[in-house]
Short mmCIF file of C-alpha atoms in Angstrom, two decimals:
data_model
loop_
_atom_site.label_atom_id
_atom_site.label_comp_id
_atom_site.label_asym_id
_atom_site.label_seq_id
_atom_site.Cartn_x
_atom_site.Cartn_y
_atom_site.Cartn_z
CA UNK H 131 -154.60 102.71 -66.92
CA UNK H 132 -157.78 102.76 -64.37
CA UNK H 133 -158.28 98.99 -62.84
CA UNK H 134 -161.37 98.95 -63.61
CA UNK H 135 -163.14 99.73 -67.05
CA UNK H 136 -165.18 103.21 -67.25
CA UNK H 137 -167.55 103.36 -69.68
CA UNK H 138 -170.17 106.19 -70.66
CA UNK H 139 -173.00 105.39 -72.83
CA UNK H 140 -174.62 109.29 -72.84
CA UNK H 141 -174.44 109.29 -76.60
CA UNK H 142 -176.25 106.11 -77.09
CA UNK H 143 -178.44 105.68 -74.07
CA UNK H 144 -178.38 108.79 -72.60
CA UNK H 145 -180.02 110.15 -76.22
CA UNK H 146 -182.47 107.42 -76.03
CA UNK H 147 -184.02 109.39 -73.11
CA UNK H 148 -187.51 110.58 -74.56
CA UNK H 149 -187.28 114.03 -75.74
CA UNK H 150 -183.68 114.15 -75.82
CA UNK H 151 -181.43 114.73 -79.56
CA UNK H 152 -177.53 115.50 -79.75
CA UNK H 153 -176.43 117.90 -82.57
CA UNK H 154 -172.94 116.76 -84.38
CA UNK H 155 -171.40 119.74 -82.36
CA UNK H 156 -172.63 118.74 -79.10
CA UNK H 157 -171.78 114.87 -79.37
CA UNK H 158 -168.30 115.75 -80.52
CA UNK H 159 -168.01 118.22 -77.85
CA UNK H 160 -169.29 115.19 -74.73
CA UNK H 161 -166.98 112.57 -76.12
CA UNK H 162 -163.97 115.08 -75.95
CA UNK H 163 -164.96 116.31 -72.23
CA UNK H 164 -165.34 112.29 -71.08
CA UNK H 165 -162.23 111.65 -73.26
CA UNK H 166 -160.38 114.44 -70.56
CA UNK H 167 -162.32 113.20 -67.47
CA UNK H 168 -160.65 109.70 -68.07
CA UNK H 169 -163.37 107.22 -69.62
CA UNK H 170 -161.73 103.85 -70.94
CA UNK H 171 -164.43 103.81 -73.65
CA UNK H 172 -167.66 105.59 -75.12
CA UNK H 173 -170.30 104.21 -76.58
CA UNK H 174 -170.31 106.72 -79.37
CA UNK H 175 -174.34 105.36 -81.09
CA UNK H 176 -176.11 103.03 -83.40
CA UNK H 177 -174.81 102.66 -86.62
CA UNK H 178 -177.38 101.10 -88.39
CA UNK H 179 -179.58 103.87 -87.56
CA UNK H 180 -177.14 105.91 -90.32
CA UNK H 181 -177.72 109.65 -91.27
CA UNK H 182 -176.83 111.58 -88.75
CA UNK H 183 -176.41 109.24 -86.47
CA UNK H 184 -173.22 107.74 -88.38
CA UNK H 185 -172.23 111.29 -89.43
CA UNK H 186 -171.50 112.28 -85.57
CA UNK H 187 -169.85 108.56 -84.92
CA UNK H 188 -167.37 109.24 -88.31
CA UNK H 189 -166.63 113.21 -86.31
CA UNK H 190 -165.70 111.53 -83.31
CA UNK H 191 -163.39 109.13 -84.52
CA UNK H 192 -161.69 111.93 -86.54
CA UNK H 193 -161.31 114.08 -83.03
CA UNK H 194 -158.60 112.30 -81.30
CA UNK H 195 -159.75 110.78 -78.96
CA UNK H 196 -157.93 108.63 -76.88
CA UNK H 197 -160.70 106.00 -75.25
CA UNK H 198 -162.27 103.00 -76.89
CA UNK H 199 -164.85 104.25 -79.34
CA UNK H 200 -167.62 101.47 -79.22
CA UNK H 201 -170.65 100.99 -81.38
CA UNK H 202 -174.06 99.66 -80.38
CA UNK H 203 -175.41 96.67 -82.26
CA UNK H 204 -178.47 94.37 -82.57
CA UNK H 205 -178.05 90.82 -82.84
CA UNK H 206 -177.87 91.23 -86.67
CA UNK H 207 -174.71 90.63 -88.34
CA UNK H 208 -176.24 94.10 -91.19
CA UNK H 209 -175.71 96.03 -87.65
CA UNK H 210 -172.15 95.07 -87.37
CA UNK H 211 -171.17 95.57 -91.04
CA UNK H 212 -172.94 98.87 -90.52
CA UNK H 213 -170.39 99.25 -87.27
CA UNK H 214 -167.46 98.34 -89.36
CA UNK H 215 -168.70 100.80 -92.27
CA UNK H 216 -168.35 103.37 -90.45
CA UNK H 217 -164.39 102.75 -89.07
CA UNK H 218 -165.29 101.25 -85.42
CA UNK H 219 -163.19 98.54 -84.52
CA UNK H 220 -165.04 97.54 -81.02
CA UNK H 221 -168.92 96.56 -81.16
CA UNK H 222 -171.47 95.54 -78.39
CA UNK H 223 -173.93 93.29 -80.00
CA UNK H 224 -177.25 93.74 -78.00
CA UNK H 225 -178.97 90.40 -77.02
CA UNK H 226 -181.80 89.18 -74.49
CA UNK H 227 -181.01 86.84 -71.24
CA UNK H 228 -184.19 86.47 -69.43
CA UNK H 229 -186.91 84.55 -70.36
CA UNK H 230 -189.39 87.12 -69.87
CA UNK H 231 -187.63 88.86 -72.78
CA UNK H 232 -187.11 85.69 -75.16
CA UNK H 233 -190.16 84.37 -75.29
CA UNK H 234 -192.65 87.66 -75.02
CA UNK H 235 -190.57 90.03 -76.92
CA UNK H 236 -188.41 87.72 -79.59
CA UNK H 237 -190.44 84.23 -79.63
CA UNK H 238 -187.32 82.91 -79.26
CA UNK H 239 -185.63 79.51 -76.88
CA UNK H 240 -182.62 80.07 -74.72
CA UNK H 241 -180.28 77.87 -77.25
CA UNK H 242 -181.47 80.08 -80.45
CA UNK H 243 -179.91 82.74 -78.56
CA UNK H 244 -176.69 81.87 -77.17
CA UNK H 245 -176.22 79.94 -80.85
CA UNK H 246 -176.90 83.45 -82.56
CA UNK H 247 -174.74 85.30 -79.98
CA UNK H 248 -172.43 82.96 -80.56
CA UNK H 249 -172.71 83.13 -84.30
CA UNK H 250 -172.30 87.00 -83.93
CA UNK H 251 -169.58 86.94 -81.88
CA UNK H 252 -167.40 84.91 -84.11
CA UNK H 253 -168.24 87.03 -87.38
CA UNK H 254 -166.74 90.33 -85.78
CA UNK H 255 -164.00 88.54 -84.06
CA UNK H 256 -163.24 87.34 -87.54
CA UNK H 257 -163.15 91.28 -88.67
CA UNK H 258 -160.57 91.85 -86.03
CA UNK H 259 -162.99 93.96 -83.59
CA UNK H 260 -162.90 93.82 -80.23
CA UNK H 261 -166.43 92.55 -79.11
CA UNK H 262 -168.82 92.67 -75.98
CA UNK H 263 -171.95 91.08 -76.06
CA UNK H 264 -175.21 91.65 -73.62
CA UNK H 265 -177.28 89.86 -71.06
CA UNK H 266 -180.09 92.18 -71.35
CA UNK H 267 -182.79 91.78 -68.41
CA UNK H 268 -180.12 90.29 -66.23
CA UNK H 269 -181.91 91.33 -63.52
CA UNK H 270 -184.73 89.00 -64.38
CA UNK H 271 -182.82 86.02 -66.03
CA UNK H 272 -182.26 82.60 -64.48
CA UNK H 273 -178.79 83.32 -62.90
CA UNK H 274 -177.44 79.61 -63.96
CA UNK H 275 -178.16 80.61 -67.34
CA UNK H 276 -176.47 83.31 -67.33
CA UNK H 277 -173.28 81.84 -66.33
CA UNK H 278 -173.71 79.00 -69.19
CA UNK H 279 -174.11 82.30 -71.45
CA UNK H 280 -170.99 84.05 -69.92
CA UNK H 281 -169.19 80.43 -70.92
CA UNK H 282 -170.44 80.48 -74.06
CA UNK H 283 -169.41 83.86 -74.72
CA UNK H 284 -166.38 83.35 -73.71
CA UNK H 285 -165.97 80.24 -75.73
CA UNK H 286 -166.79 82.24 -78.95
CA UNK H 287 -164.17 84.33 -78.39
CA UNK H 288 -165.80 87.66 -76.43
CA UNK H 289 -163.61 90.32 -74.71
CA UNK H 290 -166.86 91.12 -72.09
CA UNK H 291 -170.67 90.18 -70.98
CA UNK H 292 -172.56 93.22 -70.34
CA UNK H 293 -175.26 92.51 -67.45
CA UNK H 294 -177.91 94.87 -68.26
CA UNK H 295 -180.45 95.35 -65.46
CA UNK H 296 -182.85 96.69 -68.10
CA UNK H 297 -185.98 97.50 -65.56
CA UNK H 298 -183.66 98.16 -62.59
CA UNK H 299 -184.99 95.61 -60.44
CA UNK H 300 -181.97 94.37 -58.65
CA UNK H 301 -180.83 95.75 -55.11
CA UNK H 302 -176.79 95.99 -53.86
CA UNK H 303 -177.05 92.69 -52.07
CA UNK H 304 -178.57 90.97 -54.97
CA UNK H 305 -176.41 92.33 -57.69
CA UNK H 306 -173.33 91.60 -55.19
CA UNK H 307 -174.32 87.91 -55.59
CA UNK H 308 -174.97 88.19 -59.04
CA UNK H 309 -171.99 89.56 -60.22
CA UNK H 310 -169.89 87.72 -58.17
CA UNK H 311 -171.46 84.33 -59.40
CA UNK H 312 -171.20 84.93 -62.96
CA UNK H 313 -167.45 86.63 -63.02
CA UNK H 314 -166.11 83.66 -60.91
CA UNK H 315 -167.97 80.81 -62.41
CA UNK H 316 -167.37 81.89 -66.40
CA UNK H 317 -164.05 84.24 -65.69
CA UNK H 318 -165.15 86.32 -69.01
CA UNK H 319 -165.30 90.16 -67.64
CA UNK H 320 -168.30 91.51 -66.84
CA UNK H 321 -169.87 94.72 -67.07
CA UNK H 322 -172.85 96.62 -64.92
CA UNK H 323 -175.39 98.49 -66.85
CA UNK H 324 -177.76 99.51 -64.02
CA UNK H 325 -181.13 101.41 -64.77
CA UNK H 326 -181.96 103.37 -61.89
CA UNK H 327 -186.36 102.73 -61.89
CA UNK H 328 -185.63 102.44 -58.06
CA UNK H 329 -183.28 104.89 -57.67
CA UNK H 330 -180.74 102.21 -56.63
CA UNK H 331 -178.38 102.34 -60.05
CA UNK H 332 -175.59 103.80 -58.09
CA UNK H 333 -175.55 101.76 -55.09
CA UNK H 334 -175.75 98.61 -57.84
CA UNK H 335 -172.85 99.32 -59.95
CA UNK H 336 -171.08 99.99 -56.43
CA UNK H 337 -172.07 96.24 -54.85
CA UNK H 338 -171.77 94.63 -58.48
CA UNK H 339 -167.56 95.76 -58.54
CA UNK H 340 -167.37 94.40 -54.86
CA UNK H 341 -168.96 91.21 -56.36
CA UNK H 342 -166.35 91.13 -59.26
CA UNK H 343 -167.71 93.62 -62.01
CA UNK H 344 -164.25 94.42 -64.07
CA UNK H 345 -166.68 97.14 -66.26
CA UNK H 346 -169.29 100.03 -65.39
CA UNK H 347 -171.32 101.42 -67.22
CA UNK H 348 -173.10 105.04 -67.04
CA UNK H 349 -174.02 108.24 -68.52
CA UNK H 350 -173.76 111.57 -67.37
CA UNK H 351 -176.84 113.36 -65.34
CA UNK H 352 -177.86 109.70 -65.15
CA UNK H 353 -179.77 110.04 -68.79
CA UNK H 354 -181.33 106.88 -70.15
CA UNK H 355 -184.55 104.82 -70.63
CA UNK H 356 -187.24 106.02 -68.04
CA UNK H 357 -185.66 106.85 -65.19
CA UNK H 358 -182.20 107.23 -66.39
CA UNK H 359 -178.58 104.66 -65.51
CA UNK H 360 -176.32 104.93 -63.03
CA UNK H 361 -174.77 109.18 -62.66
CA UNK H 362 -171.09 109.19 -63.76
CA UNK H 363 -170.36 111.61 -61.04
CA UNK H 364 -171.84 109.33 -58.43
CA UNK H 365 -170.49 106.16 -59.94
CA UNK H 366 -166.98 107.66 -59.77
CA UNK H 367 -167.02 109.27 -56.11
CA UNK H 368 -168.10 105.92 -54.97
CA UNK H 369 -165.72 103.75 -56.44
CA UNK H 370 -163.12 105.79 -55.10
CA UNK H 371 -164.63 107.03 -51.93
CA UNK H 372 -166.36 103.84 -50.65
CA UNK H 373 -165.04 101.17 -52.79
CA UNK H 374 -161.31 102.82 -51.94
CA UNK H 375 -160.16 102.60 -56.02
CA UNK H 376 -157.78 103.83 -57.12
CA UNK H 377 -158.65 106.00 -60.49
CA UNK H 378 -156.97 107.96 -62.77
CA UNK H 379 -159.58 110.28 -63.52
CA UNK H 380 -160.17 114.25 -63.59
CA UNK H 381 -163.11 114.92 -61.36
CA UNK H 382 -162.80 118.13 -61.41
CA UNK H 383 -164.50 118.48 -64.89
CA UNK H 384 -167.63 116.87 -63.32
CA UNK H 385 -170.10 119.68 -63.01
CA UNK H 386 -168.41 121.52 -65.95
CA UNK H 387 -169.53 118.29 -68.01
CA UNK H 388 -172.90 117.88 -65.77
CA UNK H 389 -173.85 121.46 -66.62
CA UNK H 390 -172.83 120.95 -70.24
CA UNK H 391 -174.98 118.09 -71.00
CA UNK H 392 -177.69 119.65 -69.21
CA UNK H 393 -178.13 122.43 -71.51
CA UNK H 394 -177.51 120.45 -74.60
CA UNK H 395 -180.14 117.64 -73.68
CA UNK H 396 -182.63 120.10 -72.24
CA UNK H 397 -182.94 118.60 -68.71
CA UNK H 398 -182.36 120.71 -65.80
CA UNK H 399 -179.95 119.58 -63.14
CA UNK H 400 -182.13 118.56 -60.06
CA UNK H 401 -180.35 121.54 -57.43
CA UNK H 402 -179.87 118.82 -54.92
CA UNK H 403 -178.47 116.09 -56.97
CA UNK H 404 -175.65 114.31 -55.39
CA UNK H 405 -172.20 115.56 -56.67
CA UNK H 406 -173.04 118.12 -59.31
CA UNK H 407 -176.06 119.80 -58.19
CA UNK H 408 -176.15 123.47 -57.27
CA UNK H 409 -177.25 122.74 -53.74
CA UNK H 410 -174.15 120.28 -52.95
CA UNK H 411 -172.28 122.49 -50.83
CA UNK H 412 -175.24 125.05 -50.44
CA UNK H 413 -175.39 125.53 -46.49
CA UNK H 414 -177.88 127.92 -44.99
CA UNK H 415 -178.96 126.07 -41.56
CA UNK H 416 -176.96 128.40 -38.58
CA UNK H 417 -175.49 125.40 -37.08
CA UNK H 418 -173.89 124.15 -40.50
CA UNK H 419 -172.74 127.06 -41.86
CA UNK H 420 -170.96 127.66 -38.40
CA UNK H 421 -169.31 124.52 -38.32
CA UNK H 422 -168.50 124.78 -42.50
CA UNK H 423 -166.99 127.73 -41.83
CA UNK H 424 -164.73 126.55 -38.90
CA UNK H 425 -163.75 123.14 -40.97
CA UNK H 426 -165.84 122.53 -43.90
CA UNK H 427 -165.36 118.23 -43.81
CA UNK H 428 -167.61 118.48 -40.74
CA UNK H 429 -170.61 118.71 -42.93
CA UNK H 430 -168.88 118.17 -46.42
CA UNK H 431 -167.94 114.60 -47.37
CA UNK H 432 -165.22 116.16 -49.65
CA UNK H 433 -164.34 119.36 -50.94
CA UNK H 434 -166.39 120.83 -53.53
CA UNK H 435 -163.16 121.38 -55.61
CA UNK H 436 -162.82 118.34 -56.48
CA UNK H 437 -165.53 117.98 -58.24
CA UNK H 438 -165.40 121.07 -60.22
CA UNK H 439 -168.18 122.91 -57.50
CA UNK H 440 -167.84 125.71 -55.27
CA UNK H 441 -169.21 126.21 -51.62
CA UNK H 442 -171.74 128.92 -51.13
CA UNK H 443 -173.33 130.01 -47.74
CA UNK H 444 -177.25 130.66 -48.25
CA UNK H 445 -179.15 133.48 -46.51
CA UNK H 446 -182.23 132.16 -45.35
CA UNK H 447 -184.88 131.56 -43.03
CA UNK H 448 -182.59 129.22 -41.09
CA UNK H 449 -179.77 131.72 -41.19
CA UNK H 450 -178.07 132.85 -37.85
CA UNK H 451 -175.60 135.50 -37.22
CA UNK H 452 -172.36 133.77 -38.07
CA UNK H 453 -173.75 133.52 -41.18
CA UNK H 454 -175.14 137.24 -41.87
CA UNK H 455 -171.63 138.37 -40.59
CA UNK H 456 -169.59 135.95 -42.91
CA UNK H 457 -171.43 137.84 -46.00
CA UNK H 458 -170.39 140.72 -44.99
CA UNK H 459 -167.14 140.73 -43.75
CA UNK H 460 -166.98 138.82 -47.90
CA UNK H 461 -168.10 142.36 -49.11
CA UNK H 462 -165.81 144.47 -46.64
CA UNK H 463 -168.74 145.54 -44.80
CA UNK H 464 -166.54 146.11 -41.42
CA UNK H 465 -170.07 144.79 -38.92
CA UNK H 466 -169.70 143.60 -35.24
CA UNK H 467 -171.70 140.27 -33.94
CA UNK H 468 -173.20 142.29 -31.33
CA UNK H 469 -175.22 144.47 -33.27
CA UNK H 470 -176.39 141.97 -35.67
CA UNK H 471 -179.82 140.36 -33.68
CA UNK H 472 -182.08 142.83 -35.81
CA UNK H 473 -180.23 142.09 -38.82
CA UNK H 474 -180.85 138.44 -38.48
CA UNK H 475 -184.66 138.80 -37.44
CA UNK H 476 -185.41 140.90 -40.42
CA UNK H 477 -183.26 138.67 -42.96
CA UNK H 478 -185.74 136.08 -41.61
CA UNK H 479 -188.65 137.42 -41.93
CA UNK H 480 -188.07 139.03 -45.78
CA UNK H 481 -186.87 134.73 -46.30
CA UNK H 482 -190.38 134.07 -45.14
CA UNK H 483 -192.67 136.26 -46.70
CA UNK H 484 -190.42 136.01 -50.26
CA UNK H 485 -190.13 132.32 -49.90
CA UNK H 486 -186.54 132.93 -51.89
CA UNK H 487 -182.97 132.79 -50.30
CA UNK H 488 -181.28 136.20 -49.82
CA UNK H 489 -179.16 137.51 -51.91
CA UNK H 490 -176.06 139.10 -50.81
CA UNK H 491 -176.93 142.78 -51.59
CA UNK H 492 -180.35 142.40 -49.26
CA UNK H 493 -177.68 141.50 -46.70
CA UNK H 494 -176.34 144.63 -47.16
CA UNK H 495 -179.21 146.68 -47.81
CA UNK H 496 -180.86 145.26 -44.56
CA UNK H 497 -177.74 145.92 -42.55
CA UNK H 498 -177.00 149.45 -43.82
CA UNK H 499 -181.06 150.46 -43.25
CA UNK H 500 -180.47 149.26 -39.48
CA UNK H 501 -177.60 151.11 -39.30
CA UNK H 502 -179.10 154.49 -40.44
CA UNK H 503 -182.08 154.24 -37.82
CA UNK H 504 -179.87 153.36 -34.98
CA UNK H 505 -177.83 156.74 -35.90
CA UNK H 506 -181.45 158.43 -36.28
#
């Protein structure tokens, strides 16, 4: 059992990314690779939306799967019969926090919704279910509100408050505070759901478990809303990297997934995305791939194997001989340093005029060619 909760929301958020639609098959096939990575619970989709949508949730729950399979819910008790319909057992009932939201978006006070939250909570409890409720546009919400929500949450009878920072507005030192407020000053748990609008979603969920976030929330290749949630590889690597947690999870499935979901929600993998990108432990610059190849932490943070990679020495314009000779000596090409200063201009200049890294076999090529005219 991890100490803190894991949660991935690619099914339901991640799909709500424009353009993107899970088949059965493919939703089936992401909850049973974040089942093996380690997840305490998925949020599995919508109910209420039916069809499809409930035809996937009813496949998952029939594939034995061992994490929490949660259902997504408006504050409408016809959502959480339609949750219960369809076998779940654990709801999150979606609900504003922030003025801004209340009063432009729902016309409604601050006491009609911690009444209907309340309200809410209290039916599923009543079902049995295990229940979390939002704070959506935390970010933006009077913060001694939100702790008189948290209370009244927990009062109703709530296993968790989700703090959503819907337009991902918050920064680490902010969410820190935040977090740390609310999980004291209520003592319900509390979740991060960080939206990453200024690329700061990772760093967030980071600062809001120092500040006392018991639950994160994320999705994998960061899909969501605009410009995505927090990346489960990232969120991961620095809980246990920088926050020093202890987690019982398989990284190594991380790109396997990442590459996966990729393909199945049409969105390429940026090739320098932290973690999972191709260009993670991509070295081409002469003085890298030098020291890399001497002892790789002294330009790799950790080993690519743990997260499912693999390191792979570029041929480029930057390229210098250590390089050019560590490609060979790969493809038993038996080449000396000394006669490699040629080698390394021309690899250079065909990086230049191709604008393309080099593939092994122009290594070769370019090295056997020099070869012949120095016999000539």
């Amino acid at each position: 059992m991890n100490k803190l909760w894991l949660e991935d929301t690619t099914l339901r958020e991640g799909e709500q990314s424009p353009g993107v639609s899970f088949n059965l098959e493919e939703k089936v096939q992401i909850a049973k690779y974040l089942d093996s990575v380690g997840v305490t619970a998925i949020e599995v989709g919508t109910p209420a939306m039916g069809g499809p949508e409930t035809e996937a949730i009813s496949a998952i729950l029939n594939a034995g799967i061992s994490a929490r399979l949660i259902g997504w819910n408006r504050g409408r008790k016809s959502d959480l019969e339609a949750s219960f319909a369809c076998g779940l057992n654990s709801v999150h009932i979606g609900l504003p926090a922030s003025d801004h939201h209340l009063q432009n978006k729902f016309e409604k006070s601050r006491e009609w919704v911690v009444e209907t939250m309340q309200e809410l909570v209290q039916y599923a409890k009543s079902q049995g279910a295990w229940v979390s409720v939002s704070a959506e546009d935390s970010g933006r919400a009077e913060e001694d509100f939100l702790v008189h929500y948290a209370k009244a949450a927990k009062e109703a009878g709530a296993d968790r408050m989700r703090c959503s920072d819907t337009i991902g507005i918050l920064t680490p030192f902010k969410a820190h505070d935040l977090f740390r407020k609310i999980s004291i000053e209520s003592g319900l748990p509390i979740m991060a759901h960080m939206h990453n609008d200024f690329g700061l979603a990772t760093a967030n969920t980071l600062a809001a478990v120092k500040g006392g976030a018991t639950h994160v929330h994320f999705t994998v290749n960061g899909l969501g809303e605009r410009a995505g949630l927090a990346p489960i590889d990232e969120v991961l690597l620095g809980l246990i990297k920088h926050n020093q947690i202890d987690l019982n999870v398989n990284l190594s499935l991380l790109k396997e997934l990442s590459e996966y979901v990729s393909v199945a929600s049409g969105r390429p993998i940026s090739k320098n995305k932290a973690v999972t990108g191709d260009a993670m432990f991509a070295h081409e610059s002469g003085i890298h791939v030098d020291g890399v190849l001497k002892i790789p932490e002294a330009f790799e943070p950790y080993p690519p194997e743990l997260v499912g990679g693999e390191r792979k020495i570029v041929i480029g314009k930057h390229s210098g001989s250590n390089a050019i000779l560590y490609i060979l000596h790969k493809h038993n090409v038996n080449a000396q340093r000394d006669e490699l200063e040629k080698v390394v201009e021309q690899v250079r200049y065909k990086a230049v005029t191709s604008k393309q890294e080099i593939t092994d076999e122009e290594v070769i090529s370019i090295y056997e060619e020099y070869k012949q005219v120095r016999l000539t």
